PDB file of C-alpha atoms in Angstrom:
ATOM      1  CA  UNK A 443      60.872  87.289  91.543  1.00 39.00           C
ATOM      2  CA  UNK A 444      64.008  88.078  93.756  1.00 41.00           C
ATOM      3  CA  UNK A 445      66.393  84.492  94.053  1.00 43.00           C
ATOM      4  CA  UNK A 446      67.306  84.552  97.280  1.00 42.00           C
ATOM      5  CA  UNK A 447      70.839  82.687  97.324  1.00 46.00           C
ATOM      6  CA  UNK A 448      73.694  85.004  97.291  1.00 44.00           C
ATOM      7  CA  UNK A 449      75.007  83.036  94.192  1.00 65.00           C
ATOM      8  CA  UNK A 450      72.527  85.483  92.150  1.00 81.00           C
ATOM      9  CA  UNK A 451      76.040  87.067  90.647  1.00 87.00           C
ATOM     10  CA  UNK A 452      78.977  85.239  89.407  1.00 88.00           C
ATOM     11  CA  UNK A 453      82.432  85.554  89.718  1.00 88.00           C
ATOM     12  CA  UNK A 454      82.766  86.792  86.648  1.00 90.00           C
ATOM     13  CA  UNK A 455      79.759  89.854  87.230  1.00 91.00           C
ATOM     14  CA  UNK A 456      82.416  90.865  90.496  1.00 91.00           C
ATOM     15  CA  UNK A 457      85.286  90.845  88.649  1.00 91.00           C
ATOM     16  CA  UNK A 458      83.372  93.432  86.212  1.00 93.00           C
ATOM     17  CA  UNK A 459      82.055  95.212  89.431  1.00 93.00           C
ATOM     18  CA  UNK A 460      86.061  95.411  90.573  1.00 92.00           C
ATOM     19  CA  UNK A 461      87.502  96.382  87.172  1.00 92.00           C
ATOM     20  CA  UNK A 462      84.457  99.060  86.907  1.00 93.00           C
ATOM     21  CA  UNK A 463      85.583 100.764  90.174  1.00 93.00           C
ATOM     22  CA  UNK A 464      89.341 100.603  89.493  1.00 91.00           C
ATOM     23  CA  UNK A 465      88.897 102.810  86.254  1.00 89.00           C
ATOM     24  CA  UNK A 466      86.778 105.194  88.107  1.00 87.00           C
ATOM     25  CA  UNK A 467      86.603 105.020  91.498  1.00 85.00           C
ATOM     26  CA  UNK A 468      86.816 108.823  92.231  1.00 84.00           C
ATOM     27  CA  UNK A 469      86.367 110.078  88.474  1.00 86.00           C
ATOM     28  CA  UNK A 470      82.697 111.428  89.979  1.00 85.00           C
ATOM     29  CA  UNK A 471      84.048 112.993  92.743  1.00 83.00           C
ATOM     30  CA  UNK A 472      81.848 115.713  94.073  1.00 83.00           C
ATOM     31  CA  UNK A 473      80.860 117.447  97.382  1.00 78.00           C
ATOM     32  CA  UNK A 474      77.427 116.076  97.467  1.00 78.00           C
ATOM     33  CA  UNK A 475      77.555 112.658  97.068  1.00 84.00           C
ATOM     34  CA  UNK A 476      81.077 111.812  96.924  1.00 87.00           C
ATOM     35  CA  UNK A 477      81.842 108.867  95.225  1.00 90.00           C
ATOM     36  CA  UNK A 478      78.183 107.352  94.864  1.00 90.00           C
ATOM     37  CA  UNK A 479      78.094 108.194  91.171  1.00 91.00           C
ATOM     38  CA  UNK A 480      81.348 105.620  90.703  1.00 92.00           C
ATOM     39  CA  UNK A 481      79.315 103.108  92.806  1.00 92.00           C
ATOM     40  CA  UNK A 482      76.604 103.146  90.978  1.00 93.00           C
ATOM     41  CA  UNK A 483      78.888 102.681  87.516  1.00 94.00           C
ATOM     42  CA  UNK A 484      80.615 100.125  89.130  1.00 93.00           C
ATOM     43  CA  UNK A 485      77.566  97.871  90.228  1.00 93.00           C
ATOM     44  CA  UNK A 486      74.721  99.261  87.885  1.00 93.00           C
ATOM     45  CA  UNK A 487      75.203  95.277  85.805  1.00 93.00           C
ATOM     46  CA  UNK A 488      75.155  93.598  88.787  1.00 93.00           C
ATOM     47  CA  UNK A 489      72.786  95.691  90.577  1.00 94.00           C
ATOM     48  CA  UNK A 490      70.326  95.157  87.186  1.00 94.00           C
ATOM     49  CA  UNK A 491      71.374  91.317  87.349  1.00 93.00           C
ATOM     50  CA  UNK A 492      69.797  91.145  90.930  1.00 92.00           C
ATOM     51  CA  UNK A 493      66.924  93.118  90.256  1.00 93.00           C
ATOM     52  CA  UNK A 494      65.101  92.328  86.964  1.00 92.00           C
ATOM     53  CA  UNK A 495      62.240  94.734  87.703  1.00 93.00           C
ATOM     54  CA  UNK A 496      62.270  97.900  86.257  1.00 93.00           C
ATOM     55  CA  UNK A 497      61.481  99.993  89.335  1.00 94.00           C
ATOM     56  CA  UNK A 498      63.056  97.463  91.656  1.00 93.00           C
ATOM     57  CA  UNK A 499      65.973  98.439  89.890  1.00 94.00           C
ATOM     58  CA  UNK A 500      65.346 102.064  89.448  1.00 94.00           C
ATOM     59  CA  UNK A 501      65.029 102.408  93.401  1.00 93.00           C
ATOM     60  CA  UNK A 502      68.026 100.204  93.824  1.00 93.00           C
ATOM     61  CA  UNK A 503      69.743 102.973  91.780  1.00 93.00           C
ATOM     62  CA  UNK A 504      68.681 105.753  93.437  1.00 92.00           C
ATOM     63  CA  UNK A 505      69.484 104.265  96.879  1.00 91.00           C
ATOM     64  CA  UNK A 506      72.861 103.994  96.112  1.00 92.00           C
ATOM     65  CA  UNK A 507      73.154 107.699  94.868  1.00 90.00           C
ATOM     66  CA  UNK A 508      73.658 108.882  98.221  1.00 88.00           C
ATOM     67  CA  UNK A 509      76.375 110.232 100.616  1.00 86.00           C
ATOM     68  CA  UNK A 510      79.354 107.583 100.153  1.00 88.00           C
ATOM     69  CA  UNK A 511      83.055 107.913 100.857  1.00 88.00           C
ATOM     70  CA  UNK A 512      85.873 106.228 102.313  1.00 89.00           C
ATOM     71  CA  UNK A 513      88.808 104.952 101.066  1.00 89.00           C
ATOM     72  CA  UNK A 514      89.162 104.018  97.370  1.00 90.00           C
ATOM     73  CA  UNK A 515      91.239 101.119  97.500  1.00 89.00           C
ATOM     74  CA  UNK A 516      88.979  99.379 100.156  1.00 87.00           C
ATOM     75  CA  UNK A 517      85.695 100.286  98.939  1.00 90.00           C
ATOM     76  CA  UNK A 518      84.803  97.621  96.903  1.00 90.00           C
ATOM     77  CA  UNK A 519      84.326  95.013 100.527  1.00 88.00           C
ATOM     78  CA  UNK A 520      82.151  97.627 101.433  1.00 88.00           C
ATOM     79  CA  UNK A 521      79.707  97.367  98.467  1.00 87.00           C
ATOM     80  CA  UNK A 522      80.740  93.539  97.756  1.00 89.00           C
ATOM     81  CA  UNK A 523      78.888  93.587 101.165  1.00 88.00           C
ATOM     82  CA  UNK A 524      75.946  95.355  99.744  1.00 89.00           C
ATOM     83  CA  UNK A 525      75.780  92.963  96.985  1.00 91.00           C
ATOM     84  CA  UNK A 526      75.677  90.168  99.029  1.00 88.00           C
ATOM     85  CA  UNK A 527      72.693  91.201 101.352  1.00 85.00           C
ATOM     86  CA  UNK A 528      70.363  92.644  98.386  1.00 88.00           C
ATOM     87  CA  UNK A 529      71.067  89.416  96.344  1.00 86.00           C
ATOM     88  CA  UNK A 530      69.427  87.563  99.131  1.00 82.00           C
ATOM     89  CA  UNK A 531      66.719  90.269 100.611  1.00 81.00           C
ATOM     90  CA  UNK A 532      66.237  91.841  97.406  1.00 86.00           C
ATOM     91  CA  UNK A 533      64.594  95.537  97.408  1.00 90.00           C
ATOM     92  CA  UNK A 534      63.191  95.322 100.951  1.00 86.00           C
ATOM     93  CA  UNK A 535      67.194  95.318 102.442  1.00 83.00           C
ATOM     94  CA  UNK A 536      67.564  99.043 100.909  1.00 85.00           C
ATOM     95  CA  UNK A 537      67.935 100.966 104.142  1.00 84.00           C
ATOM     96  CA  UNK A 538      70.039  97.520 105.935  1.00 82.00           C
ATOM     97  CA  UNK A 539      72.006  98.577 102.711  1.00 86.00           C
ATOM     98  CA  UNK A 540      71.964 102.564 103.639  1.00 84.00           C
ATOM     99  CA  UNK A 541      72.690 102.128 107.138  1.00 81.00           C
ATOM    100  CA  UNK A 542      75.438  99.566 106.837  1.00 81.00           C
ATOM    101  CA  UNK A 543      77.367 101.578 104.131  1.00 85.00           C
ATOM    102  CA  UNK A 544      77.191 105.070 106.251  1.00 82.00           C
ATOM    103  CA  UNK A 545      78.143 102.906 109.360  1.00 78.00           C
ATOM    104  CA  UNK A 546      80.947 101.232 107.725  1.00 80.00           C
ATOM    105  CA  UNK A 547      82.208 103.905 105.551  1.00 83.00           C
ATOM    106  CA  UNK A 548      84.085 105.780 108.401  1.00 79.00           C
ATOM    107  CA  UNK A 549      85.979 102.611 110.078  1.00 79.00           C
ATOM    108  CA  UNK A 550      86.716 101.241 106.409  1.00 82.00           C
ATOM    109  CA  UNK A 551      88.767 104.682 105.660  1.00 83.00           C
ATOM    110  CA  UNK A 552      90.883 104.222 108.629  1.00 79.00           C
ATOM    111  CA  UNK A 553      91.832 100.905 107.784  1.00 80.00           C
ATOM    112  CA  UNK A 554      92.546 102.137 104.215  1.00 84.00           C
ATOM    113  CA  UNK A 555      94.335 105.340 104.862  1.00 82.00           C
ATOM    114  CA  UNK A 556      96.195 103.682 107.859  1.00 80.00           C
ATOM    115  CA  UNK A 557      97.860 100.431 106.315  1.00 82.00           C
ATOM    116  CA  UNK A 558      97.014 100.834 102.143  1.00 83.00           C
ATOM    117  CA  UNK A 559      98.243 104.364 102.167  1.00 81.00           C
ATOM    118  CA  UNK A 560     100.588 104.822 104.686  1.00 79.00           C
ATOM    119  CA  UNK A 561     102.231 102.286 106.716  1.00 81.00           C
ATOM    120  CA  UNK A 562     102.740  99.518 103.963  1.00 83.00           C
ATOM    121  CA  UNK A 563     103.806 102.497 101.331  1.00 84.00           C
ATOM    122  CA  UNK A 564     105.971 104.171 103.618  1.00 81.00           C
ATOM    123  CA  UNK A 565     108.065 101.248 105.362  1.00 82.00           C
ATOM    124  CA  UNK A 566     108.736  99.247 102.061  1.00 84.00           C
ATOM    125  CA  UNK A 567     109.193 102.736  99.825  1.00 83.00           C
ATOM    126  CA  UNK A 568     111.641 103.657 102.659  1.00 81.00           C
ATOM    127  CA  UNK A 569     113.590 100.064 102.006  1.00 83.00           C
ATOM    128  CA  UNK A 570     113.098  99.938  98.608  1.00 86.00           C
ATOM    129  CA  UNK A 571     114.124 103.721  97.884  1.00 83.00           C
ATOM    130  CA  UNK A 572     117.763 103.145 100.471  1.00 81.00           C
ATOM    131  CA  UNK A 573     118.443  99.943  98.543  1.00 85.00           C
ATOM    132  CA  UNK A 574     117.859 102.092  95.120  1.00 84.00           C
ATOM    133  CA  UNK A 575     120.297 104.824  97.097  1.00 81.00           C
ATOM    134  CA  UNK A 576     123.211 101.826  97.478  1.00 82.00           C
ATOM    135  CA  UNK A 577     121.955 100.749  93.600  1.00 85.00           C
ATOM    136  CA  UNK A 578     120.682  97.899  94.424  1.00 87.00           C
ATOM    137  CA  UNK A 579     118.360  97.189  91.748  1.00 87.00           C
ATOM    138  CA  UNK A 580     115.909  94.704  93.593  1.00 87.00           C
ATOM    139  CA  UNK A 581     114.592  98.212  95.232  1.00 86.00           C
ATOM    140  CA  UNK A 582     112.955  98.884  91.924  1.00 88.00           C
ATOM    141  CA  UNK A 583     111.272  95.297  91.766  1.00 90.00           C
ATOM    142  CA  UNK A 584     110.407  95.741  95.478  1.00 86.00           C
ATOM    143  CA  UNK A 585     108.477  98.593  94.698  1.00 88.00           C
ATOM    144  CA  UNK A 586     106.868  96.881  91.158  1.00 90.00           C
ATOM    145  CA  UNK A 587     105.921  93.856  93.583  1.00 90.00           C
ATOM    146  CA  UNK A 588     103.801  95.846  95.751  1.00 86.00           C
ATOM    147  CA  UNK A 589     101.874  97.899  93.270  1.00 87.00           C
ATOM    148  CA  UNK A 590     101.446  94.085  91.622  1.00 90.00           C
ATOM    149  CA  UNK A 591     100.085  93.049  95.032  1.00 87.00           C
ATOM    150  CA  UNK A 592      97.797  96.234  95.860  1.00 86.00           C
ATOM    151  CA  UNK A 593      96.379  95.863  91.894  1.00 87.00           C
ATOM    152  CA  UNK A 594      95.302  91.826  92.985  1.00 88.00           C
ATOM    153  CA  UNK A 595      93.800  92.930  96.335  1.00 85.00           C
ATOM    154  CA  UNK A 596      92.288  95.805  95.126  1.00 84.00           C
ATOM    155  CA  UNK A 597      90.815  93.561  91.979  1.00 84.00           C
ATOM    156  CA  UNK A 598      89.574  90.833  94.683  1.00 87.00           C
ATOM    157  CA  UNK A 599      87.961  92.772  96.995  1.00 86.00           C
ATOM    158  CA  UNK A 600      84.422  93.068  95.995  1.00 89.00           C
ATOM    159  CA  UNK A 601      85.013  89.153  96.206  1.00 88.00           C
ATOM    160  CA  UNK A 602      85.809  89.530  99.761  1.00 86.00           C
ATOM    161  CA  UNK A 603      83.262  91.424 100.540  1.00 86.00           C
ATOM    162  CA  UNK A 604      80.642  89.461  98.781  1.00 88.00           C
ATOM    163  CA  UNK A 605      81.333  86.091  99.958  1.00 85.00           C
ATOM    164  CA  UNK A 606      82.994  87.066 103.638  1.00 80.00           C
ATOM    165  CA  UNK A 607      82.296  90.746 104.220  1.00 62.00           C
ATOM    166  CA  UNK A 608      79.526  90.863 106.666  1.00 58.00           C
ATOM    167  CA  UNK A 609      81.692  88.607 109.099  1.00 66.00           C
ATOM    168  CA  UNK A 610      85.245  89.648 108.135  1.00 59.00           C
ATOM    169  CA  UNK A 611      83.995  93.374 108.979  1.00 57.00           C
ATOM    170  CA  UNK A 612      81.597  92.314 112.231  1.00 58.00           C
ATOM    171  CA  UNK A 613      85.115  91.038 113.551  1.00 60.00           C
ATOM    172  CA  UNK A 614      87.336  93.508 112.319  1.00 57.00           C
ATOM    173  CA  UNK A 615      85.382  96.515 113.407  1.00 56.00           C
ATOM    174  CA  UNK A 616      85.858  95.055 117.230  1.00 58.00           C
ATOM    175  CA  UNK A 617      89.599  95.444 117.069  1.00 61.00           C
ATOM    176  CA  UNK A 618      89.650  98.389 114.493  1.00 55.00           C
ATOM    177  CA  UNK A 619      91.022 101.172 117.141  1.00 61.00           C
ATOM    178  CA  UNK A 620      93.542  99.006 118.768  1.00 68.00           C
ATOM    179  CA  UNK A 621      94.806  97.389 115.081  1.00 58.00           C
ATOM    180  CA  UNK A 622      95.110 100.991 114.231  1.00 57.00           C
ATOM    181  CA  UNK A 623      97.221 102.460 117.075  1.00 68.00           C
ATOM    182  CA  UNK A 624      99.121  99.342 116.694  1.00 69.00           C
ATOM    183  CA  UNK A 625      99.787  99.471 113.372  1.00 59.00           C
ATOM    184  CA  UNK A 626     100.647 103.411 113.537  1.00 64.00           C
ATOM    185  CA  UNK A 627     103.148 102.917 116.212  1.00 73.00           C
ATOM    186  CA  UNK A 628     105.179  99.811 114.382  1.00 67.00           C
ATOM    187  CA  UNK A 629     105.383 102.446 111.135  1.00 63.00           C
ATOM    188  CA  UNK A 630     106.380 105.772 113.496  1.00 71.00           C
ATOM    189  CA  UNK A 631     109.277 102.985 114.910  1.00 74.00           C
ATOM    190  CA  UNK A 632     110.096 102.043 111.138  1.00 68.00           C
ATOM    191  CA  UNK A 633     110.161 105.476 109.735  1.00 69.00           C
ATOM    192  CA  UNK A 634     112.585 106.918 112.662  1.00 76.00           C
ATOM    193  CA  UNK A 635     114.907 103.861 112.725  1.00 74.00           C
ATOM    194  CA  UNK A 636     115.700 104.740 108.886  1.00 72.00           C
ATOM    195  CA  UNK A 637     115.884 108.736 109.076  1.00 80.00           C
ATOM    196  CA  UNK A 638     120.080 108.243 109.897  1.00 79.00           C
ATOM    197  CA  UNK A 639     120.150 105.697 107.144  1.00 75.00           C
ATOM    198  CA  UNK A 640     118.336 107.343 104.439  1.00 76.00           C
ATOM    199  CA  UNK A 641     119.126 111.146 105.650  1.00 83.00           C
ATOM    200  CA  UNK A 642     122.686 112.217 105.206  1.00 84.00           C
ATOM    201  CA  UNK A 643     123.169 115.376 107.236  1.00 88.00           C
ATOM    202  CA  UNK A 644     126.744 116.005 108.852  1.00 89.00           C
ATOM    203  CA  UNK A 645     128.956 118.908 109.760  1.00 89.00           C
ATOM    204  CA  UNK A 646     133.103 119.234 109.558  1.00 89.00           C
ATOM    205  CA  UNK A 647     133.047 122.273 111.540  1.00 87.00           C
ATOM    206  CA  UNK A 648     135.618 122.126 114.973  1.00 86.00           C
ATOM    207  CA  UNK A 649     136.081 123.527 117.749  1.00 83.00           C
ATOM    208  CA  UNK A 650     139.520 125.005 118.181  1.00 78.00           C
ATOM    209  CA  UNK A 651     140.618 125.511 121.692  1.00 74.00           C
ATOM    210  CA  UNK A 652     144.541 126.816 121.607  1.00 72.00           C
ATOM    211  CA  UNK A 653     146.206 124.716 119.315  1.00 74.00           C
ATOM    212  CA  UNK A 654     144.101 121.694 119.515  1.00 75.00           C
ATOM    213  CA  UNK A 655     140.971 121.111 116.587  1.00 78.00           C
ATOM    214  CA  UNK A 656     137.921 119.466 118.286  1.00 83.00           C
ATOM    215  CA  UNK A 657     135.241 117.610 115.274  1.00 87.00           C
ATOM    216  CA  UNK A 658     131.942 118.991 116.331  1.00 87.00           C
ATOM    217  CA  UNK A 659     130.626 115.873 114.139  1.00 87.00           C
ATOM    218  CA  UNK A 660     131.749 112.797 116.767  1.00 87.00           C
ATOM    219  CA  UNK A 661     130.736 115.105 120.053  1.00 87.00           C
ATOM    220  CA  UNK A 662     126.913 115.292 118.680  1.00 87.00           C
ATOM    221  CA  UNK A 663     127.392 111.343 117.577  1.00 85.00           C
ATOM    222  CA  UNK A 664     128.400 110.588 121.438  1.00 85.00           C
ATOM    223  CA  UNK A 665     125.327 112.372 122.753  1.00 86.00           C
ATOM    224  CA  UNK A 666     122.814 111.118 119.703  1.00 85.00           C
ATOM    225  CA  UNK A 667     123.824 109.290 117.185  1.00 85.00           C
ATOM    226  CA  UNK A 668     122.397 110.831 114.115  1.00 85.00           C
ATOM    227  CA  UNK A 669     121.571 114.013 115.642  1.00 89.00           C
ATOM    228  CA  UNK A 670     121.754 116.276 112.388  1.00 90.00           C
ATOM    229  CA  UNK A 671     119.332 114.259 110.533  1.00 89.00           C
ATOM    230  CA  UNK A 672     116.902 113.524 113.082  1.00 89.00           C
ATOM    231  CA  UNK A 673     116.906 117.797 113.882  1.00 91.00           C
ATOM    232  CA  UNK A 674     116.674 118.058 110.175  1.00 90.00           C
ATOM    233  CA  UNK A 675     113.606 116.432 109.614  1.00 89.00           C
ATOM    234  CA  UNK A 676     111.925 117.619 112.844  1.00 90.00           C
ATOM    235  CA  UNK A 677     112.102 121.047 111.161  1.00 91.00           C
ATOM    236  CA  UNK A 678     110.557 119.631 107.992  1.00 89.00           C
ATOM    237  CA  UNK A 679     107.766 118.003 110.268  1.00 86.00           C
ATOM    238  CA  UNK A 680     107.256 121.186 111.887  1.00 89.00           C
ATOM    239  CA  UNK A 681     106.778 123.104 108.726  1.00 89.00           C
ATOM    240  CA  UNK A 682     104.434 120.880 106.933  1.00 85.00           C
ATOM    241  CA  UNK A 683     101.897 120.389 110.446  1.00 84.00           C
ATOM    242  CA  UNK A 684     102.061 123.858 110.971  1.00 87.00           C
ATOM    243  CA  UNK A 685     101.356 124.732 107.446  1.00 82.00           C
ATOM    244  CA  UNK A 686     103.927 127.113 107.631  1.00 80.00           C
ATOM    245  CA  UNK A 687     105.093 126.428 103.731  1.00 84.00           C
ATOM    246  CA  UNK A 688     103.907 123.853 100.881  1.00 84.00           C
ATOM    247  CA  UNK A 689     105.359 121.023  99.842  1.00 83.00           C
ATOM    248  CA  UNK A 690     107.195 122.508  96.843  1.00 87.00           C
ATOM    249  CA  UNK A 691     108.562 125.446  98.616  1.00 90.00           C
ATOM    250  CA  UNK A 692     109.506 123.292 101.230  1.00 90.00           C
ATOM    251  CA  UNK A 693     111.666 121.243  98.988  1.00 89.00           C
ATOM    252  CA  UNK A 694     113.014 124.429  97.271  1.00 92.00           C
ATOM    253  CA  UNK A 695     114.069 125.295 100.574  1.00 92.00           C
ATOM    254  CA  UNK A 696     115.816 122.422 102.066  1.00 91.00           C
ATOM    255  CA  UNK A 697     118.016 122.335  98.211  1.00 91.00           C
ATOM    256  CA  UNK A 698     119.351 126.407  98.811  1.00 93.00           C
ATOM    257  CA  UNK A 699     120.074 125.245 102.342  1.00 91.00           C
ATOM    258  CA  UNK A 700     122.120 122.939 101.637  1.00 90.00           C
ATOM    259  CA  UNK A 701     123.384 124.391  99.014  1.00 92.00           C
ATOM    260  CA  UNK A 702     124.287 126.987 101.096  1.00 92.00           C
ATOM    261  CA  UNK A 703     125.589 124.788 104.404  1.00 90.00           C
ATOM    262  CA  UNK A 704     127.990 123.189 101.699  1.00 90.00           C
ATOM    263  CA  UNK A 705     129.605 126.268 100.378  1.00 91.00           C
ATOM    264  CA  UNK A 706     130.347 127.867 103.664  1.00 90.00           C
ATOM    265  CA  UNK A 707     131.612 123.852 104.506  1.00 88.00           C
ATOM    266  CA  UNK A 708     129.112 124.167 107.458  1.00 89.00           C
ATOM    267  CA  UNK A 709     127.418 120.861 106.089  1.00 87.00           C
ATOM    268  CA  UNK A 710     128.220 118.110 104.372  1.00 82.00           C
TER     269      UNK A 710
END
């Protein structure tokens, strides 16, 4: 018989379910189901705990082994979800189960791939990385700290989604677009404030008009401050979107030219 509190699983049966996924979350990877074979890994105990019928659990199994995929670090709320609802409804919630992971999957990656994996990386890596520039060695611990913190949040999520994840996503999916934009804009503002900091791109060329030497360096400071850098990294931008070169090339590139700006003292 199916026990229809939510209890059914213990904290210590998520904490399994969480250290399952974090060893191989996409470690099945494949084209047709994605990562439903790492699901199923990651909650075939709990899944068996909830159903102790053989074909209960056999069709549990199978219903997970479908189309799945969104982001890796925010997965397990989605299935902590999952958890939750056949713990209470048992085999009879399979296609709530179906439908709500397909619906969710989408929203769930934006989150992830928007705030996990690029604005929280990207505005404390740019700190932490200047402050490891000036050798300041708390840039090193800032970066530790937040791999610490995305290992405990990554490790508690199933928890979150199991005990809170029906209502935590039912609200969050109502401001999902505008949290989004919001949160792209604040790291577009970050990211561009520290391009003169972090970028150091100048020229000692002059101007000579008769016997006076103009610095072509403080004329483009007067009309942008930081010019050089921020024209710099535009081209870089403009490469990578367009596809015109990969990443390693790229780099390869930007060393021989300024290799080559320095010897001719046409950068500096």
């Amino acid at each position: 018989m199916m026990n229809n509190e939510t209890s059914v699983l213990s904290q210590r049966d998520l904490r399994q379910v969480a250290r399952r996924w974090m060893c191989m979350a996409v470690n099945t990877y494949n084209y047709e189901s994605q990562m439903a074979g790492s699901i199923i890994y990651a909650t075939s105990d709990a899944l068996r705990k909830i159903y102790p019928n053989d074909n209960e659990y056999k069709e549990a199994l199978n219903n997970h082994y479908k189309y799945f995929n969104t982001h890796p670090w925010i997965a397990p709320v989605v299935f902590g979800v999952t958890l939750a609802i056949e713990s209470k409804e048992g085999i009879a919630s399979k296609e709530i189960v179906q439908n709500l992971k397909t619906s969710i999957m989408g929203p769930m990656a934006g989150v992830g791939d928007t705030i996990l994996w690029v604005l929280i990386p990207t505005i404390l890596g740019s700190i932490s990385s200047y402050m490891a520039l000036d050798g300041n060695p708390l840039g090193t611990i800032v970066w530790m700290i937040l791999n610490l913190f995305f290992i405990m949040i990554r490790y508690r999520c199933v928890e979150i989604g199991y005990h809170n994840g029906i209502k935590l996503i039912g609200a969050f999916n109502n401001k999902l677009a505008r949290f989004t934009e919001a949160a792209s804009i604040l790291g577009l503002v970050v990211v561009g404030s520290l391009i003169p900091s972090v970028i150091k791109v100048t020229t000692p060329l002059n101007i000579h008009v008769g016997d006076v030497a103009m610095k072509i360096q403080p004329m483009l400071d007067k009309i942008l401050p930081g010019m050089l850098p921020v024209l710099f990294t535009w081209g870089i931008y403009r490469l990578i979107k367009n596809n015109t070169l990969k990443i390693i090339p790229i780099i390869f590139l930007t060393i021989a030219v300024c290799m080559a700006g320095a010897a001719f003292n046409i950068l500096s």
